[in-house]
mmCIF file of C-alpha atoms in Angstrom:
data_model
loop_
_atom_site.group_PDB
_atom_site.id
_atom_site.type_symbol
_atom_site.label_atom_id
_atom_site.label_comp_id
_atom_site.label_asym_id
_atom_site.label_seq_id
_atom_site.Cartn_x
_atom_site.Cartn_y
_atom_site.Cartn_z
ATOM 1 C CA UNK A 1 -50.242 -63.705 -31.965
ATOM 2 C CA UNK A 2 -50.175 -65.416 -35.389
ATOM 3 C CA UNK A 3 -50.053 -63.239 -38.741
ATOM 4 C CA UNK A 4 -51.268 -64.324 -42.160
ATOM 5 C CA UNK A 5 -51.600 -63.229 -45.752
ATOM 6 C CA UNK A 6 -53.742 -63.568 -47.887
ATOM 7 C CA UNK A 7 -53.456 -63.271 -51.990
ATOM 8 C CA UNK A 8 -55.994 -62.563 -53.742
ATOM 9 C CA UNK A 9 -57.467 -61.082 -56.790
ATOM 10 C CA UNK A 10 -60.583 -59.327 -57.766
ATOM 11 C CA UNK A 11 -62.974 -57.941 -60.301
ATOM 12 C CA UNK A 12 -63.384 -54.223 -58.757
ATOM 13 C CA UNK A 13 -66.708 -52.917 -60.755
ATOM 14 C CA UNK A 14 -69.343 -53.738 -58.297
ATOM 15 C CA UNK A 15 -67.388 -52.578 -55.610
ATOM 16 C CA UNK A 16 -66.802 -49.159 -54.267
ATOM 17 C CA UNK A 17 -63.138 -49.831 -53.897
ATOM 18 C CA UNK A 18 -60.807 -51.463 -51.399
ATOM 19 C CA UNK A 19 -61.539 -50.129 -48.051
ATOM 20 C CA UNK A 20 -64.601 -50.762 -45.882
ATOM 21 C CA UNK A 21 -67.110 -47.893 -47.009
ATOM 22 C CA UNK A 22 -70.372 -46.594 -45.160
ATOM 23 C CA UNK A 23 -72.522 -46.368 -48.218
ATOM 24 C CA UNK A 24 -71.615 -49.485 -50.387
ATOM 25 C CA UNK A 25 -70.039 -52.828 -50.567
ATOM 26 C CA UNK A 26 -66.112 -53.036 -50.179
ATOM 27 C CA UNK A 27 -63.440 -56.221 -51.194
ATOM 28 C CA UNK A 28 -62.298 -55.382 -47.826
ATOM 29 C CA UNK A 29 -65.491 -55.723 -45.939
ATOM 30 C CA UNK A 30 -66.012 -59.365 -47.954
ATOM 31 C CA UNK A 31 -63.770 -60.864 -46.898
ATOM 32 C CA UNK A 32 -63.763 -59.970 -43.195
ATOM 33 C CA UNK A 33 -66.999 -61.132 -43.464
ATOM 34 C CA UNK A 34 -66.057 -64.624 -44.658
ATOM 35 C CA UNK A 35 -63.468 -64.772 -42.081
ATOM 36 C CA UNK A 36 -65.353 -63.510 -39.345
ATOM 37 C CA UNK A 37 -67.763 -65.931 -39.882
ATOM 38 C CA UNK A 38 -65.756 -69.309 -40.369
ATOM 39 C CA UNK A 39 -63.168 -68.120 -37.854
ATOM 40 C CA UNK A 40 -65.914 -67.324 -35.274
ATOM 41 C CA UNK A 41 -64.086 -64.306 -33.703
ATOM 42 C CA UNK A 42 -64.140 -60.770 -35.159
ATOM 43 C CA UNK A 43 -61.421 -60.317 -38.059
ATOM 44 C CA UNK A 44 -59.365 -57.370 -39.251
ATOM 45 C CA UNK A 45 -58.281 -57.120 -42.432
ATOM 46 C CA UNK A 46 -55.267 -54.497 -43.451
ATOM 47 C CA UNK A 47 -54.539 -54.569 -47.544
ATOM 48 C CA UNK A 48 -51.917 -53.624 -49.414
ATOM 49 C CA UNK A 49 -53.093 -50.637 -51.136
ATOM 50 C CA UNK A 50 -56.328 -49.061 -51.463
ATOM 51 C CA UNK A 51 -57.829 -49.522 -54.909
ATOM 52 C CA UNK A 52 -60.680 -46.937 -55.739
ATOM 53 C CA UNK A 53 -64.399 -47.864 -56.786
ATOM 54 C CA UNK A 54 -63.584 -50.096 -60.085
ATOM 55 C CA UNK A 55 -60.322 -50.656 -60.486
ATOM 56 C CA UNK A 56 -59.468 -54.422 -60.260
ATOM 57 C CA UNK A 57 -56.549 -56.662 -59.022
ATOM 58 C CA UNK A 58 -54.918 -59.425 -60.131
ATOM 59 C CA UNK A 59 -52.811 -59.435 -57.254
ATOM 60 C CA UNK A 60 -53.647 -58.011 -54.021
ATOM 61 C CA UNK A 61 -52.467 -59.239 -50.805
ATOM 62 C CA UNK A 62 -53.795 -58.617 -47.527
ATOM 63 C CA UNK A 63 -52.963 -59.940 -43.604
ATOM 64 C CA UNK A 64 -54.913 -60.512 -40.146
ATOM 65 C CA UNK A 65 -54.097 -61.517 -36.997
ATOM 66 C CA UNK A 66 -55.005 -64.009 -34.569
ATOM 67 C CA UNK A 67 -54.353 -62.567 -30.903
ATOM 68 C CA UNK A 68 -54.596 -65.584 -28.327
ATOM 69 C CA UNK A 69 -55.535 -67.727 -29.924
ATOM 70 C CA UNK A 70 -54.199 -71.753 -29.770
ATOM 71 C CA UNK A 71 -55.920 -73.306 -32.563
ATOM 72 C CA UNK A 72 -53.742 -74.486 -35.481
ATOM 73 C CA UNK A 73 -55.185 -73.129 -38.936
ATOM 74 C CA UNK A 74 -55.120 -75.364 -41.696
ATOM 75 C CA UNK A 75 -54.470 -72.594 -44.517
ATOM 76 C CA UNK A 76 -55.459 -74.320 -47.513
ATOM 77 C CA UNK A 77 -58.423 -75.656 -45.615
ATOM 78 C CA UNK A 78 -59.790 -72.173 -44.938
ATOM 79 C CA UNK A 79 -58.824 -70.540 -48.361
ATOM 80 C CA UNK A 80 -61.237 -73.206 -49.253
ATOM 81 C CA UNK A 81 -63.700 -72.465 -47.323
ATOM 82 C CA UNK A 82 -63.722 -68.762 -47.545
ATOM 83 C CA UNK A 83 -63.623 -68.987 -51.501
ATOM 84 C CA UNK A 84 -67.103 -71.286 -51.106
ATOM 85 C CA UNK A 85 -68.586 -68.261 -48.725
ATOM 86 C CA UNK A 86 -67.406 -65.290 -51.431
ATOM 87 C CA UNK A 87 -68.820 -63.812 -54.490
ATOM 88 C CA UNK A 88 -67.439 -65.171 -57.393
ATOM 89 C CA UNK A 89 -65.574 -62.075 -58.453
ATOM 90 C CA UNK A 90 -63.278 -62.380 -55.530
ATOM 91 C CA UNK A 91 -60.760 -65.325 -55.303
ATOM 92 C CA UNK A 92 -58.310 -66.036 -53.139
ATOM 93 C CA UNK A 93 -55.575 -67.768 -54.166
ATOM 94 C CA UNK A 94 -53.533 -68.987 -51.232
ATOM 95 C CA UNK A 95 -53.416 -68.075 -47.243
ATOM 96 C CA UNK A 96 -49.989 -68.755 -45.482
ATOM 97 C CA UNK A 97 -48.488 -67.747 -42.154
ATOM 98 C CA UNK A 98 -45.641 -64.721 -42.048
ATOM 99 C CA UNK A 99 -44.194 -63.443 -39.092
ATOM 100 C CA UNK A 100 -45.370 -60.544 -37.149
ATOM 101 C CA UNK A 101 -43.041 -57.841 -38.587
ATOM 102 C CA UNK A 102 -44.371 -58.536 -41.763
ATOM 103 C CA UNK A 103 -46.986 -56.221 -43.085
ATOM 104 C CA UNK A 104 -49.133 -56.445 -45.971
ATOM 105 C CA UNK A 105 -48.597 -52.550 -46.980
ATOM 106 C CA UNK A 106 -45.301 -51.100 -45.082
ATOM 107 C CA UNK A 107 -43.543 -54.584 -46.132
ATOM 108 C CA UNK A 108 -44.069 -54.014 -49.758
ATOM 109 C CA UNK A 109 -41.102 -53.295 -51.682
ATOM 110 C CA UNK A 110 -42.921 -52.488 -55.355
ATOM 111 C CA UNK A 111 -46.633 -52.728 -57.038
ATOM 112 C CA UNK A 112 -47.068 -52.521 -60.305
ATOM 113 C CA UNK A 113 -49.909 -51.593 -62.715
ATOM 114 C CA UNK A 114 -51.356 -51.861 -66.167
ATOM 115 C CA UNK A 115 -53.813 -49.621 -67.791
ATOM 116 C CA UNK A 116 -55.382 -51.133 -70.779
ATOM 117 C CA UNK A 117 -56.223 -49.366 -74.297
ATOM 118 C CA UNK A 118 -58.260 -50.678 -77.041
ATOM 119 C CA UNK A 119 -58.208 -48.308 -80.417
ATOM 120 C CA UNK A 120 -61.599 -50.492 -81.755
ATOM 121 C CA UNK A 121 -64.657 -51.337 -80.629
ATOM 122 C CA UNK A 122 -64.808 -54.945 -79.117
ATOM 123 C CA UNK A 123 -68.066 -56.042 -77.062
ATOM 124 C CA UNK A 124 -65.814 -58.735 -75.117
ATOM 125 C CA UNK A 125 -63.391 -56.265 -73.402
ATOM 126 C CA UNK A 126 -65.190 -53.452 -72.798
ATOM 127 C CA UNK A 127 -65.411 -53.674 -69.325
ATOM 128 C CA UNK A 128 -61.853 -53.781 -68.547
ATOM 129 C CA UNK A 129 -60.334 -51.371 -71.533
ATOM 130 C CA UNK A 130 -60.570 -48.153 -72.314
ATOM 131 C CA UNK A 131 -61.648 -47.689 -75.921
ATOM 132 C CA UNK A 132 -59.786 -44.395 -77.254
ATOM 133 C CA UNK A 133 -61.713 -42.601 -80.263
ATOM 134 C CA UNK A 134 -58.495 -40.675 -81.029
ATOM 135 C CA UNK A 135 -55.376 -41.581 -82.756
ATOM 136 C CA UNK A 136 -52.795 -42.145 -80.408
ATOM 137 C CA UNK A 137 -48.996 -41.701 -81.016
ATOM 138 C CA UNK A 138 -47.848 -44.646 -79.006
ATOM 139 C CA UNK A 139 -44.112 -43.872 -79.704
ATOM 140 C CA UNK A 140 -44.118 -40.422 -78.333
ATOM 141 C CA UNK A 141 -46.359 -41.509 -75.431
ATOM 142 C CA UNK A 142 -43.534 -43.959 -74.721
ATOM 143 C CA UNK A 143 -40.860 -40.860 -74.773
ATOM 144 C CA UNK A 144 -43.133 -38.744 -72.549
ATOM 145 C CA UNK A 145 -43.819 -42.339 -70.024
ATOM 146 C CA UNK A 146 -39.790 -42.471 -70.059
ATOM 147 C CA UNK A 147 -39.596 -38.714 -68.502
ATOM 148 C CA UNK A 148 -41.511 -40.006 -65.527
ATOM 149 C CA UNK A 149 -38.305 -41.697 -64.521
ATOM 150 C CA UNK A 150 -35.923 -38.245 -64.138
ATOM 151 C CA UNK A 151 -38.826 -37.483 -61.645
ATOM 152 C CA UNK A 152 -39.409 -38.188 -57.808
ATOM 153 C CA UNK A 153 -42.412 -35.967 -56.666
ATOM 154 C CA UNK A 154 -45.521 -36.304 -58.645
ATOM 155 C CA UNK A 155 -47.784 -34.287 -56.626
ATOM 156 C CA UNK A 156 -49.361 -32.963 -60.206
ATOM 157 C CA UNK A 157 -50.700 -36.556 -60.728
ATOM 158 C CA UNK A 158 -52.203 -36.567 -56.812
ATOM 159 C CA UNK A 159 -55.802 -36.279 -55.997
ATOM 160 C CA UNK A 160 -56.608 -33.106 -55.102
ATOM 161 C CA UNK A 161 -57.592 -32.833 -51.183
ATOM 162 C CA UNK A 162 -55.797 -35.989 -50.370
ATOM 163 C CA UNK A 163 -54.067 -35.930 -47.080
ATOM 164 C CA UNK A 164 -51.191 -37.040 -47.830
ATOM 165 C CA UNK A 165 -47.352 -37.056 -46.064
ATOM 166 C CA UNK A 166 -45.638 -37.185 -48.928
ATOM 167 C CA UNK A 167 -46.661 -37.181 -52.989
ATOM 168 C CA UNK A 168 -42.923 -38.690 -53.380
ATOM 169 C CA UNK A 169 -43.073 -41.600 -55.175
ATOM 170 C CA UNK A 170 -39.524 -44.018 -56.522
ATOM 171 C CA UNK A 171 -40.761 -45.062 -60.667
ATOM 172 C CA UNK A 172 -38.475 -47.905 -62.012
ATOM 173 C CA UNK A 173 -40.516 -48.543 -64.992
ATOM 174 C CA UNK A 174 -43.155 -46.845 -67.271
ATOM 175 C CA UNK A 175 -43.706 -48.161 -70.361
ATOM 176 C CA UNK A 176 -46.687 -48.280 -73.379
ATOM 177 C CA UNK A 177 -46.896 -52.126 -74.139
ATOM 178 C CA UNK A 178 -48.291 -53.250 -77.454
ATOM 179 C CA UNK A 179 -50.171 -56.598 -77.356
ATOM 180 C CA UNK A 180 -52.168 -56.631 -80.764
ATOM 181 C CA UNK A 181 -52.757 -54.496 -83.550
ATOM 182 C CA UNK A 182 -55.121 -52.428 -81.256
ATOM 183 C CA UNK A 183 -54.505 -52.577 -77.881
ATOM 184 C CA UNK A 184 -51.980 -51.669 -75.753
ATOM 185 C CA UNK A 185 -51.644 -51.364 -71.916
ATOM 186 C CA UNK A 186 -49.435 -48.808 -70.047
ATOM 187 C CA UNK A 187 -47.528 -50.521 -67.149
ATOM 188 C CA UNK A 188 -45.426 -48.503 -64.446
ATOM 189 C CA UNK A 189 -44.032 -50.040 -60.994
ATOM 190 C CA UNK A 190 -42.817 -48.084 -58.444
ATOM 191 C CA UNK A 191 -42.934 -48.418 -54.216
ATOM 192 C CA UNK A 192 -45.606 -46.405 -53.532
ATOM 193 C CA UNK A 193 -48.684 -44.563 -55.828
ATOM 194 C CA UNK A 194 -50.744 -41.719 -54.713
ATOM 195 C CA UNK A 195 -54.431 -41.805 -54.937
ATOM 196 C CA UNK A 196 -55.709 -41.684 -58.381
ATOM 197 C CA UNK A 197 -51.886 -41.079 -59.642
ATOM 198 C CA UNK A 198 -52.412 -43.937 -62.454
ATOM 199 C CA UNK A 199 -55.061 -42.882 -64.147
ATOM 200 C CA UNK A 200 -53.938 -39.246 -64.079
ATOM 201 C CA UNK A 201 -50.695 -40.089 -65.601
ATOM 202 C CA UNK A 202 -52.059 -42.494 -68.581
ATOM 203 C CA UNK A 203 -54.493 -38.970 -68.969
ATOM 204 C CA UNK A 204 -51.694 -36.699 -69.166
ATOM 205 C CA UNK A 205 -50.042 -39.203 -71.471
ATOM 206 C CA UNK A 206 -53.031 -38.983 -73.793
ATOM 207 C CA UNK A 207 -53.053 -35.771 -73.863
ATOM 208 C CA UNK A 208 -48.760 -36.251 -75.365
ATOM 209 C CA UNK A 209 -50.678 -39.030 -77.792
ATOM 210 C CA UNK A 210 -53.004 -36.453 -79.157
ATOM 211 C CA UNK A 211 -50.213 -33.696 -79.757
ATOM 212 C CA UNK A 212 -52.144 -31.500 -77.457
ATOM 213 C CA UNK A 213 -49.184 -31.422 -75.389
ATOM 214 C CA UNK A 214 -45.451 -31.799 -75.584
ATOM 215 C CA UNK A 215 -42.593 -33.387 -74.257
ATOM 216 C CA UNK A 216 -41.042 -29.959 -72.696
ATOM 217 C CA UNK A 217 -44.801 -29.236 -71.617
ATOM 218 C CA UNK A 218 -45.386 -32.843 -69.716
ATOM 219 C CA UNK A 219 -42.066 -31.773 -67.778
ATOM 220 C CA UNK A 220 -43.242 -28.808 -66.988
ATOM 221 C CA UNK A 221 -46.611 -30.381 -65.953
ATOM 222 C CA UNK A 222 -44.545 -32.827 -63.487
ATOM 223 C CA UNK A 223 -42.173 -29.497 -62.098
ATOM 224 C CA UNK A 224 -44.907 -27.353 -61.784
ATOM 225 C CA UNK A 225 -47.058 -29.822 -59.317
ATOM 226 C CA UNK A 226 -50.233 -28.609 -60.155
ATOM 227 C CA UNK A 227 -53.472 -31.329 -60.499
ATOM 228 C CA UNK A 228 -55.056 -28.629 -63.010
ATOM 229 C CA UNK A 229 -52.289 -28.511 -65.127
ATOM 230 C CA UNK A 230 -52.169 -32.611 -65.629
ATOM 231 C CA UNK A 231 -54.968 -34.710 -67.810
ATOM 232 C CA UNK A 232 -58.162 -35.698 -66.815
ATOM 233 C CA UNK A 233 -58.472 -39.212 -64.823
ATOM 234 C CA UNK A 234 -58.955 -41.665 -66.852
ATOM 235 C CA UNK A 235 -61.891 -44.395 -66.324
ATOM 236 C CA UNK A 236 -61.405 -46.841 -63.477
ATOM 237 C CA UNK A 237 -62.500 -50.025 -65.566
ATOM 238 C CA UNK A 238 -59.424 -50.082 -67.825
ATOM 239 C CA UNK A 239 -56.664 -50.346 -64.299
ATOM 240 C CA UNK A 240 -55.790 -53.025 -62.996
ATOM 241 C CA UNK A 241 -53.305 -53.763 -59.960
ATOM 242 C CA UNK A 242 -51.286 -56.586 -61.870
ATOM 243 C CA UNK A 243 -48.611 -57.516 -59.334
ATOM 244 C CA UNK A 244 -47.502 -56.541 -55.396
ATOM 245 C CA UNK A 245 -43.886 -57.704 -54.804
ATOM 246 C CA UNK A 246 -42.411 -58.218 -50.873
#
């Protein structure tokens, strides 16, 4: 057997997320399709994550296997190829052989996101921001992001009715990032995320940024572990899945 990954990237908002779904078209289900089809033998595709209907990636990365199989795969050959056969808001960016006991999701050290903000109107990002009508108090958004640290279990920030193991979760960094004078982007990194845990946290934070809540209340949001007690999930367009480290 001969493993291989595959990095890619992706605009997510005509899909219905990551995974292979019954009712709608998947990144996943793409590019097994491509593959299937150059590599003439049925291909499995296991990701690194599981992005939800409209979030995008700038960095994903993926692997298959080929079980028995002698032919030698020129890589950069069949990235070609497979970037011809895909829609143009998929791209992969390079396919290389790894060895077996590396896996696209378990090897994964860190992944790290960014959730972008705009506080005006602009008709050329509004697809991928999220345009606040509310004045936002970046600074004490960044001393509420900084709590997230002190914290290990952020079941409050976890999809309700997810089946889950464990909503324990290692954050090295959580940070607002200024890029202009309005927009921003929140970015945290940790080694795992639960489903919909981003977009629940930048809510929550909003809610810090408004003054509707405070810095002893977003503890006690974290401590109590309670979905209700968090912000509302914020729009998928605005996250991105910027980087995936091994």
């Amino acid at each position: 057997m001969t493993r291989y990954f595959i990095y890619l990237s992706y605009d997510g908002t005509r899909y219905h997320g990551w995974q292979i779904q019954p009712n709608g078209i998947s990144v996943e289900g793409e590019i097994e399709r491509c593959l299937s089809t150059i590599l003439r033998t049925t291909i499995d595709i296991v990701g690194a994550g599981r992005t939800d209907a409209g979030v995008h990636a700038r960095q994903m990365a993926a692997h298959f296997d080929m079980v028995d199989d002698t032919r030698e795969i020129d890589c950069a050959d069949l990235a070609y190829k497979v970037n011809r056969m895909l829609p143009p808001d998929i791209s992969i960016h390079r396919i290389e052989p790894v060895s077996t006991d590396m896996h696209a999701r378990f090897s994964a050290t860190a992944r790290t996101y960014h959730y972008y903000v705009s506080t005006v109107r602009d008709p050329f990002n509004r697809h991928y921001t999220w345009l606040t009508h509310f004045k936002l108090d970046f600074p004490l958004m960044n001393e509420a992001a900084m709590l997230l640290l002190d914290y290990k279990d952020f079941a409050c920030f976890c999809k309700s009715h997810t089946d889950v193991k464990t909503t324990l979760c290692d954050v090295t960094e959580a940070r607002w990032v200024q890029t202009s004078e309005t927009e921003w982007y929140f970015r945290i990194r940790a080694n795992r995320f639960l489903r919909n845990m981003v977009r629940a946290v930048v809510g929550t934070l909003v809610e810090v940024g408004r003054h509707r809540m405070t810095l002893d209340e977003f503890r006690q949001v974290i401590e109590g572990g309670r979905r209700t007690q968090a912000g509302e999930s914020m729009p998928a367009n605005a996250l991105f899945l910027e980087k995936i480290e091994y």
